[in-house]
JSON list of C-alpha atoms in Angstrom, two decimals:
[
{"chain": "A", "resi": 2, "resn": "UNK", "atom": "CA", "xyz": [-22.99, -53.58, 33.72]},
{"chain": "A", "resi": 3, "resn": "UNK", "atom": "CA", "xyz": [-21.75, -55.52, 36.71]},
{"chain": "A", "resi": 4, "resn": "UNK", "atom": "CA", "xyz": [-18.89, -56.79, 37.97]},
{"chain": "A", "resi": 5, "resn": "UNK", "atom": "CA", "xyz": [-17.72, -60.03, 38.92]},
{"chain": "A", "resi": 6, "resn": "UNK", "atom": "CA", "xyz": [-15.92, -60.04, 42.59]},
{"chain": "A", "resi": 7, "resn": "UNK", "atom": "CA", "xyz": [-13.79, -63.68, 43.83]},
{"chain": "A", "resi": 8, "resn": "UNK", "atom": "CA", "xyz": [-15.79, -65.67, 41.23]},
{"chain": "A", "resi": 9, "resn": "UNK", "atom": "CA", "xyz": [-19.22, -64.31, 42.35]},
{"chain": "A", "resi": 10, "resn": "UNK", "atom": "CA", "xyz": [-21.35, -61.99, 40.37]},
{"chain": "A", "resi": 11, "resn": "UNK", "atom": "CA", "xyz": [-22.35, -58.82, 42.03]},
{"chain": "A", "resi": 12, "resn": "UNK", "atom": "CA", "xyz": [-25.99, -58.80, 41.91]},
{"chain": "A", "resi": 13, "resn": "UNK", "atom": "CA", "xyz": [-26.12, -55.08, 42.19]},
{"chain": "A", "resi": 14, "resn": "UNK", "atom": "CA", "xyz": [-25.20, -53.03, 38.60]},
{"chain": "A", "resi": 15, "resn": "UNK", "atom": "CA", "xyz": [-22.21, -50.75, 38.63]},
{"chain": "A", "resi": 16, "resn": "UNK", "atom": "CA", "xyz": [-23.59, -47.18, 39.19]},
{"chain": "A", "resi": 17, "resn": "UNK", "atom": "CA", "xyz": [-22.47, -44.33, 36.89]},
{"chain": "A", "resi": 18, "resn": "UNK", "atom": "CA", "xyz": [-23.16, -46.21, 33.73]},
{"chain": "A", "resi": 19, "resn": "UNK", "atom": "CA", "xyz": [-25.01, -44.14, 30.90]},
{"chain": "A", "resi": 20, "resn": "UNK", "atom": "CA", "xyz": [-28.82, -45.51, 29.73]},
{"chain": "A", "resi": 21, "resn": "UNK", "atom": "CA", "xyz": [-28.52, -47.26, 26.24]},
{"chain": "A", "resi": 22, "resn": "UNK", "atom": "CA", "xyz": [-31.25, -47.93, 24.34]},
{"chain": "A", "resi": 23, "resn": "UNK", "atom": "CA", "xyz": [-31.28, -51.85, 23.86]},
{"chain": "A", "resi": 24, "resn": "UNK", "atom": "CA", "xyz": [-33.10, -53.47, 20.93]},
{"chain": "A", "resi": 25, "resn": "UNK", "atom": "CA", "xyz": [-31.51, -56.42, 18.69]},
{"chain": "A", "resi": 26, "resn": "UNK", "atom": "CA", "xyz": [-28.26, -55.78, 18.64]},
{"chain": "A", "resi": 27, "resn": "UNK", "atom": "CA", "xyz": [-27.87, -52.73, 20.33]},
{"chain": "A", "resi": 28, "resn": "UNK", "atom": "CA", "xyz": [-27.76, -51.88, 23.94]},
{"chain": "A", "resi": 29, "resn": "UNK", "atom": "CA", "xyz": [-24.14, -51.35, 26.36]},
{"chain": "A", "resi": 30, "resn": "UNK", "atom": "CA", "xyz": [-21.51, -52.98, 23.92]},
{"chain": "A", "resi": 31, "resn": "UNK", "atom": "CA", "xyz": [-17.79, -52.57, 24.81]},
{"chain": "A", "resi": 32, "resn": "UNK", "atom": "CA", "xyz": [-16.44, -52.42, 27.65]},
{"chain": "A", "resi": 33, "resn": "UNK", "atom": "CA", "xyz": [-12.36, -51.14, 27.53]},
{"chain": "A", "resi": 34, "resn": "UNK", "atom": "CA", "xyz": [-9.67, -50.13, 30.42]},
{"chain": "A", "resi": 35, "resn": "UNK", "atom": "CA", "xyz": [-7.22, -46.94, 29.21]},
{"chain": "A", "resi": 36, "resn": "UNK", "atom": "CA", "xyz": [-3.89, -48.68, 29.01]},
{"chain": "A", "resi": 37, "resn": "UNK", "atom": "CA", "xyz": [-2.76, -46.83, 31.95]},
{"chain": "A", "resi": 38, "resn": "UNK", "atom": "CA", "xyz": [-5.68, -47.96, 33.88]},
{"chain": "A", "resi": 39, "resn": "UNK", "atom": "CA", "xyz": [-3.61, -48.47, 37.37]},
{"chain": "A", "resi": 40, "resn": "UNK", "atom": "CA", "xyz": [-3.00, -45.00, 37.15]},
{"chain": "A", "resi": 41, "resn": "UNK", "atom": "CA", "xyz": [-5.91, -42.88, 36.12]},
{"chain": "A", "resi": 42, "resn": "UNK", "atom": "CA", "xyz": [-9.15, -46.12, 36.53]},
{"chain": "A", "resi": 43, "resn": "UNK", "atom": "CA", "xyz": [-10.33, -45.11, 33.19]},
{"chain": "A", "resi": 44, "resn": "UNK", "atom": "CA", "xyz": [-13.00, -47.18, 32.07]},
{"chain": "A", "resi": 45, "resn": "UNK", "atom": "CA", "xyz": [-14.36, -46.60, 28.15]},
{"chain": "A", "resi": 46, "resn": "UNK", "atom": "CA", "xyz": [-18.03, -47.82, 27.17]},
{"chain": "A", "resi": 47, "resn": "UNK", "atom": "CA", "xyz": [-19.94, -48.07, 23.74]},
{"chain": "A", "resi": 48, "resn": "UNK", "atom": "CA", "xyz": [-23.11, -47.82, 23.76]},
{"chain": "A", "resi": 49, "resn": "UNK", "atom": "CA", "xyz": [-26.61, -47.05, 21.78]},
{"chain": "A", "resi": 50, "resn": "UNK", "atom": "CA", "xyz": [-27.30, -43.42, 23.09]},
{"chain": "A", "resi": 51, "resn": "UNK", "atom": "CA", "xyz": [-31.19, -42.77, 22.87]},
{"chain": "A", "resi": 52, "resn": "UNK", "atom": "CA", "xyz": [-32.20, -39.71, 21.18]},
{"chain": "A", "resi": 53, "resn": "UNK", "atom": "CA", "xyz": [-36.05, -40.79, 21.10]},
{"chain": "A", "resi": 54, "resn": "UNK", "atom": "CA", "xyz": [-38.48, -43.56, 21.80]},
{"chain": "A", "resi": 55, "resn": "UNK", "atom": "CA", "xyz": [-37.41, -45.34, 18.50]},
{"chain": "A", "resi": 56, "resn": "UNK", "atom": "CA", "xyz": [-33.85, -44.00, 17.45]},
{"chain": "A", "resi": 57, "resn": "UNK", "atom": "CA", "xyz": [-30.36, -43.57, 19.28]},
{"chain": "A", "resi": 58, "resn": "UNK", "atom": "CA", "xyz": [-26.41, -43.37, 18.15]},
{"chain": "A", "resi": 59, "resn": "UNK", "atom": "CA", "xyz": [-23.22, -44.88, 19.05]},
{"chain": "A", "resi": 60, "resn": "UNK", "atom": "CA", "xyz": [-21.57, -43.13, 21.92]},
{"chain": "A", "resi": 61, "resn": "UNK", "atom": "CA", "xyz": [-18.35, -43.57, 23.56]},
{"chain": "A", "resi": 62, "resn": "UNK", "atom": "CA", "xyz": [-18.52, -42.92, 27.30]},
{"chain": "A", "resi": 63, "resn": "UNK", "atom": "CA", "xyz": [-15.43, -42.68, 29.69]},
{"chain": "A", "resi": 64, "resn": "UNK", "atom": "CA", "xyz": [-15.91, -42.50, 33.82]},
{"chain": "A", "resi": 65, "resn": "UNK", "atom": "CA", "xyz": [-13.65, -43.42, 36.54]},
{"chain": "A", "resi": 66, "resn": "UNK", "atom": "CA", "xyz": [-13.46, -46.82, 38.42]},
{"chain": "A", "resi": 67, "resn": "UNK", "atom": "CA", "xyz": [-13.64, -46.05, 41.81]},
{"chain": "A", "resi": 68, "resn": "UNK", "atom": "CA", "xyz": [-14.01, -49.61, 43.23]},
{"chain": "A", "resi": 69, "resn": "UNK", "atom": "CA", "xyz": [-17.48, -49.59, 43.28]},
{"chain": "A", "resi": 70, "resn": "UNK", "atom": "CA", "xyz": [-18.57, -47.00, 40.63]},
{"chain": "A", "resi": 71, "resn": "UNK", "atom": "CA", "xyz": [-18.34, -45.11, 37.29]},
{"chain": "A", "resi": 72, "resn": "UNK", "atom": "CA", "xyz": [-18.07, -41.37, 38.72]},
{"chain": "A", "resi": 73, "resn": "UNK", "atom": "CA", "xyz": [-17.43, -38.26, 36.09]},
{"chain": "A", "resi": 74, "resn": "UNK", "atom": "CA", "xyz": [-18.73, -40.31, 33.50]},
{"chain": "A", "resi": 75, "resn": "UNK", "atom": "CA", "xyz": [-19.35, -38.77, 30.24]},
{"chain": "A", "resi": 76, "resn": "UNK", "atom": "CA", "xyz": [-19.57, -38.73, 26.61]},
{"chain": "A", "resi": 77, "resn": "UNK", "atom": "CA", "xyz": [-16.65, -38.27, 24.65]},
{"chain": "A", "resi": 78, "resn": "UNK", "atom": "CA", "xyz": [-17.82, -38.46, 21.31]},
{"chain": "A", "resi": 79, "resn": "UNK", "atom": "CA", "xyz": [-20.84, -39.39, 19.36]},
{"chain": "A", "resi": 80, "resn": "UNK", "atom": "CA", "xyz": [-21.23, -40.59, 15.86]},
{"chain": "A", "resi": 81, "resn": "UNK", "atom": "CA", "xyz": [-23.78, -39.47, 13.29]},
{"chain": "A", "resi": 82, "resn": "UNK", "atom": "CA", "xyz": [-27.57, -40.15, 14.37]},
{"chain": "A", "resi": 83, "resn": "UNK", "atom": "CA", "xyz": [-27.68, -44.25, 13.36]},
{"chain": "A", "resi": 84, "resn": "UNK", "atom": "CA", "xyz": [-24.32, -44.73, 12.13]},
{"chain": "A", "resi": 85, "resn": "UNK", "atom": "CA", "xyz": [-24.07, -47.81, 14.58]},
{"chain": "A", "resi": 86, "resn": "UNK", "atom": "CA", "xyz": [-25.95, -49.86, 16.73]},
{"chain": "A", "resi": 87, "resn": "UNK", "atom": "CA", "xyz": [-22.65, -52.16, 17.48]},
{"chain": "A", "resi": 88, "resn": "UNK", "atom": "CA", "xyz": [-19.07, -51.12, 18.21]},
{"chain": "A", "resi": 89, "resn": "UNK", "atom": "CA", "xyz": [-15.92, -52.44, 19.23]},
{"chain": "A", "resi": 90, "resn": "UNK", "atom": "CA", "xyz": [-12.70, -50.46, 21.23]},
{"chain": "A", "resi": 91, "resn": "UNK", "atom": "CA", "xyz": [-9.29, -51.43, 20.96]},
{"chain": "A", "resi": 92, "resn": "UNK", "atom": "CA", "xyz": [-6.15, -48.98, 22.39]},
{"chain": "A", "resi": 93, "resn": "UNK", "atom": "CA", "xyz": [-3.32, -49.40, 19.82]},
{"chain": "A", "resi": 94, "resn": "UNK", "atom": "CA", "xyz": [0.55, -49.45, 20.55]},
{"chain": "A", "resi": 95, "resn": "UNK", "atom": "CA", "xyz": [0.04, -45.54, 19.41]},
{"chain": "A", "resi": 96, "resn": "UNK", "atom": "CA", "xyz": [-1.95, -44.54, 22.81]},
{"chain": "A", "resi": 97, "resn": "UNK", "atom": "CA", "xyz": [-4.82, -43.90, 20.24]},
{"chain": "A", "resi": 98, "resn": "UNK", "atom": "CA", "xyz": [-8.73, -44.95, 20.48]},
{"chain": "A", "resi": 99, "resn": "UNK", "atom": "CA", "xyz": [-9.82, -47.22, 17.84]},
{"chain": "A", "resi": 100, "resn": "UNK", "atom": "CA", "xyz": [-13.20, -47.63, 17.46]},
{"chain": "A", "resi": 101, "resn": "UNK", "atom": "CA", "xyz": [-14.81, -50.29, 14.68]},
{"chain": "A", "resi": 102, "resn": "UNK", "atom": "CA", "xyz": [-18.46, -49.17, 13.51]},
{"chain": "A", "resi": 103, "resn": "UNK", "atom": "CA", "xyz": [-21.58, -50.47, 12.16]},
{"chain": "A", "resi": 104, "resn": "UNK", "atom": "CA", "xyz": [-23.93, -48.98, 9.86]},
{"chain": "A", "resi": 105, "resn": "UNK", "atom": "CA", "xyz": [-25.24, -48.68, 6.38]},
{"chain": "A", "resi": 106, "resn": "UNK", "atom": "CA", "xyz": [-23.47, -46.62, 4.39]},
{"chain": "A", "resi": 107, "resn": "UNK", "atom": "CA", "xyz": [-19.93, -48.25, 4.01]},
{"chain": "A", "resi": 108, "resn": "UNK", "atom": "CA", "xyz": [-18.34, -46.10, 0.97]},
{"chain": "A", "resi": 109, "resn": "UNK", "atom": "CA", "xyz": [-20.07, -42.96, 2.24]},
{"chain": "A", "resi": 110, "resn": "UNK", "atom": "CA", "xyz": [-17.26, -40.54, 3.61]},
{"chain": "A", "resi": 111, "resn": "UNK", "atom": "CA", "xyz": [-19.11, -38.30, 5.23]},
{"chain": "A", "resi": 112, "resn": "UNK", "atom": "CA", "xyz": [-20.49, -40.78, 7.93]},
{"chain": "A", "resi": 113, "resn": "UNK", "atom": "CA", "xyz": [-19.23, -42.65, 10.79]},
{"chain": "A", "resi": 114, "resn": "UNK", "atom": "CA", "xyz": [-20.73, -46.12, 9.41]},
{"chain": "A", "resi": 115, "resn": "UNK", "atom": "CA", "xyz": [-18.44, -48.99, 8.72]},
{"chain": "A", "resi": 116, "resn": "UNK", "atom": "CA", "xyz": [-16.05, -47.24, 9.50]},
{"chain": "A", "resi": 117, "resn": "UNK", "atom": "CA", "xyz": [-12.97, -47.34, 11.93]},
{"chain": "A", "resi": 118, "resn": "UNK", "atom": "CA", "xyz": [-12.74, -44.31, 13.51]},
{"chain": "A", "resi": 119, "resn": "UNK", "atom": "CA", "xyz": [-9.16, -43.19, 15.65]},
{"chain": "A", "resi": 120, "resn": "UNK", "atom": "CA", "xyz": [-9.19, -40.66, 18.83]},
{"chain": "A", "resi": 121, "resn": "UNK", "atom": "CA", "xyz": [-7.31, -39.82, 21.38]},
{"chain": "A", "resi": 122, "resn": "UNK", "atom": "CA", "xyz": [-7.94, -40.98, 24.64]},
{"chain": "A", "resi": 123, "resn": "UNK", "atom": "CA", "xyz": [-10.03, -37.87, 25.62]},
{"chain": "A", "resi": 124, "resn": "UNK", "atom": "CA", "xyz": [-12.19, -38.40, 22.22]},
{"chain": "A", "resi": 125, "resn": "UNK", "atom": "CA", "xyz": [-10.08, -35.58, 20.08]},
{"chain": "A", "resi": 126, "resn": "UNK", "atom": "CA", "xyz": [-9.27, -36.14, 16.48]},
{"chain": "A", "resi": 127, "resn": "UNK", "atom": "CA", "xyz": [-5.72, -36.42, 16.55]},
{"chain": "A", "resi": 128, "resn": "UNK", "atom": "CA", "xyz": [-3.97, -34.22, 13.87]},
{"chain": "A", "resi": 129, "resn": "UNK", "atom": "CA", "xyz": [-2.91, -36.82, 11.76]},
{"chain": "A", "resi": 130, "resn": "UNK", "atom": "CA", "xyz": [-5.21, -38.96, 10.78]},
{"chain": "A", "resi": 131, "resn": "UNK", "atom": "CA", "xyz": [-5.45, -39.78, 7.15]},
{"chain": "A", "resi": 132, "resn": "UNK", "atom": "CA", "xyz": [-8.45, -37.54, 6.29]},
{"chain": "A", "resi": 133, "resn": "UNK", "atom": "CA", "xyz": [-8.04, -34.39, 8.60]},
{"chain": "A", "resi": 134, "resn": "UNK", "atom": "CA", "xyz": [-8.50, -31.68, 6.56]},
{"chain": "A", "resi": 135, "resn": "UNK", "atom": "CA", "xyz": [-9.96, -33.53, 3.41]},
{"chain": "A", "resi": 136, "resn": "UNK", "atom": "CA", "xyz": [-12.97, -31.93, 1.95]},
{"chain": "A", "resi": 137, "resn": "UNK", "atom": "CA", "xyz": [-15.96, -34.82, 2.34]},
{"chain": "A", "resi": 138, "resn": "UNK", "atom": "CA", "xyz": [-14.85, -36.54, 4.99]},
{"chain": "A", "resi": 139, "resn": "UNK", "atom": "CA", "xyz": [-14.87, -37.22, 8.53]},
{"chain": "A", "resi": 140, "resn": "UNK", "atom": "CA", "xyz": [-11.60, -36.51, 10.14]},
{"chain": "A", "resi": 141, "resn": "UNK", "atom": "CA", "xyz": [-12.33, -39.15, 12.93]},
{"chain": "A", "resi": 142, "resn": "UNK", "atom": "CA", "xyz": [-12.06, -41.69, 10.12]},
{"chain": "A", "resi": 143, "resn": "UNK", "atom": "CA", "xyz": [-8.94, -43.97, 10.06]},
{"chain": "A", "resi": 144, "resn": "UNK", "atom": "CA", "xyz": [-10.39, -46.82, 7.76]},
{"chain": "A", "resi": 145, "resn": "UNK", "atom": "CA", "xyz": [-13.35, -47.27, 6.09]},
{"chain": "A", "resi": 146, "resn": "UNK", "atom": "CA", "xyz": [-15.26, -50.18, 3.79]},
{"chain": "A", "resi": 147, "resn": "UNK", "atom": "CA", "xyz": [-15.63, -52.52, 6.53]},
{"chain": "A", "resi": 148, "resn": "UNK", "atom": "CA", "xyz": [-18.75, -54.89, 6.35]},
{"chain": "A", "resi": 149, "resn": "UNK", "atom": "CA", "xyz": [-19.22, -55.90, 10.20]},
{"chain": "A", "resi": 150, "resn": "UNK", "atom": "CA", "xyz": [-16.11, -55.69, 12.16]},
{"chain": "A", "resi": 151, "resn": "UNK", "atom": "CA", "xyz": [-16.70, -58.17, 15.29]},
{"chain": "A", "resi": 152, "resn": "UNK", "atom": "CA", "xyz": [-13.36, -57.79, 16.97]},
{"chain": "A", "resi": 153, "resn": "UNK", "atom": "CA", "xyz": [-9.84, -56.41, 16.47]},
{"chain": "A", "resi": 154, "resn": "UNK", "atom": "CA", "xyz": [-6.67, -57.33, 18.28]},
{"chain": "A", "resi": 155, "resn": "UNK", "atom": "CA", "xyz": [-2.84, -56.19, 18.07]},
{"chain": "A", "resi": 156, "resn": "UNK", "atom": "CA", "xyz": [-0.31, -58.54, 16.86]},
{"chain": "A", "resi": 157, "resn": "UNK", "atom": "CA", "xyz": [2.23, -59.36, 19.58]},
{"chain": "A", "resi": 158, "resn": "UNK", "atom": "CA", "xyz": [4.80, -58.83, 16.69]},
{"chain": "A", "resi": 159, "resn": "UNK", "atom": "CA", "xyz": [4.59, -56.16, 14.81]},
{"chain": "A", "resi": 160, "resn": "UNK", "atom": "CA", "xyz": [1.96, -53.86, 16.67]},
{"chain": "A", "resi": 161, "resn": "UNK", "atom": "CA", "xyz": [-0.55, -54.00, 13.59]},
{"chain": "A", "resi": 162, "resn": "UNK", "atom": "CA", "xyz": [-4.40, -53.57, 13.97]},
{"chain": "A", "resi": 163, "resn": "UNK", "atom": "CA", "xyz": [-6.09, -56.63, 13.01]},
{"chain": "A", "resi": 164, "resn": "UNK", "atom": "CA", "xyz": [-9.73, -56.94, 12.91]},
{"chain": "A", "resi": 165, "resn": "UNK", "atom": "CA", "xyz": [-12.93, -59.82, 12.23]},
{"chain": "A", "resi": 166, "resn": "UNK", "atom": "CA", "xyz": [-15.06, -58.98, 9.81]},
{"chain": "A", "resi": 167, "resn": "UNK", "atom": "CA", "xyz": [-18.69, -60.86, 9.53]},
{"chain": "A", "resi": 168, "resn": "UNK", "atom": "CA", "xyz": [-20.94, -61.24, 6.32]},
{"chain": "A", "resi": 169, "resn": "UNK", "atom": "CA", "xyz": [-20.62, -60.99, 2.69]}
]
């Protein structure tokens, strides 16, 4: 990860970033400021986090900007081994972590894959998420089905979650 300063890339990578394991389409992925970024430099990550030579997980990662660094950085939750090797982060209007999963087992509701998945900003399940408590399922999951969710936004409007979805 680096940083670009008055329209000139840094050369040097930000320190304090976690290793991900790149291969295809997996490696560092998102890249998201807490909402209240001024205030506490929060800076989220997703990322492929290796667990051997040949497999690794999706990770969310939070440090602190200091200017020229990640410092405290750590993980605040990890999916399933090989629930994703792509994810994207969106902050809704509800202060809550939204995080859109790849994967291969869409229907499956004990899994993080293709799924979206809601936190709170220090990676808790927050109390009421659809499935807390439901025998069978994952109580980080919010939504689930998705095929390849390639980006999600908030309408101006109405405050709704909207994401992109890719393939069949």
């Amino acid at each position: 990860l680096r940083i670009i300063r008055n329209g000139v890339l840094d050369p040097n990578p930000i320190a304090g970033v976690p290793e991900a394991r790149v291969n295809f389409i997996s490696g560092l992925l998102d890249v998201l400021l807490h909402p209240r970024f001024t205030e506490n430099h929060y800076v989220y990550l997703s990322y492929n986090k290796p667990l051997s030579e040949d497999k690794a997980t999706l990770a969310i990662a939070r440090g602190q900007w200091d200017g020229k660094a990640l410092t405290g950085t750590r993980d605040i939750f990890v999916t399933d081994p090989d629930a994703s090797s792509t994810a994207r982060l969106l902050f809704g209007r509800d202060g809550m972590l939204y995080i859109a999963t790849y994967g291969t087992e869409p229907q499956n509701t004990n899994n993080h894959s293709h799924k979206v998945l809601r936190l709170t900003d220090e990676g808790k399940v927050p109390q009421d998420n659809p499935y807390v408590g439901k025998a069978g399922y994952k109580p980080e999951i919010y939504t689930l089905g998705h095929r390849s969710v390639t980006g999600m936004a908030i309408h101006p409007d109405t405050g709704e979650i909207w994401d992109l979805e890719m393939g069949p």
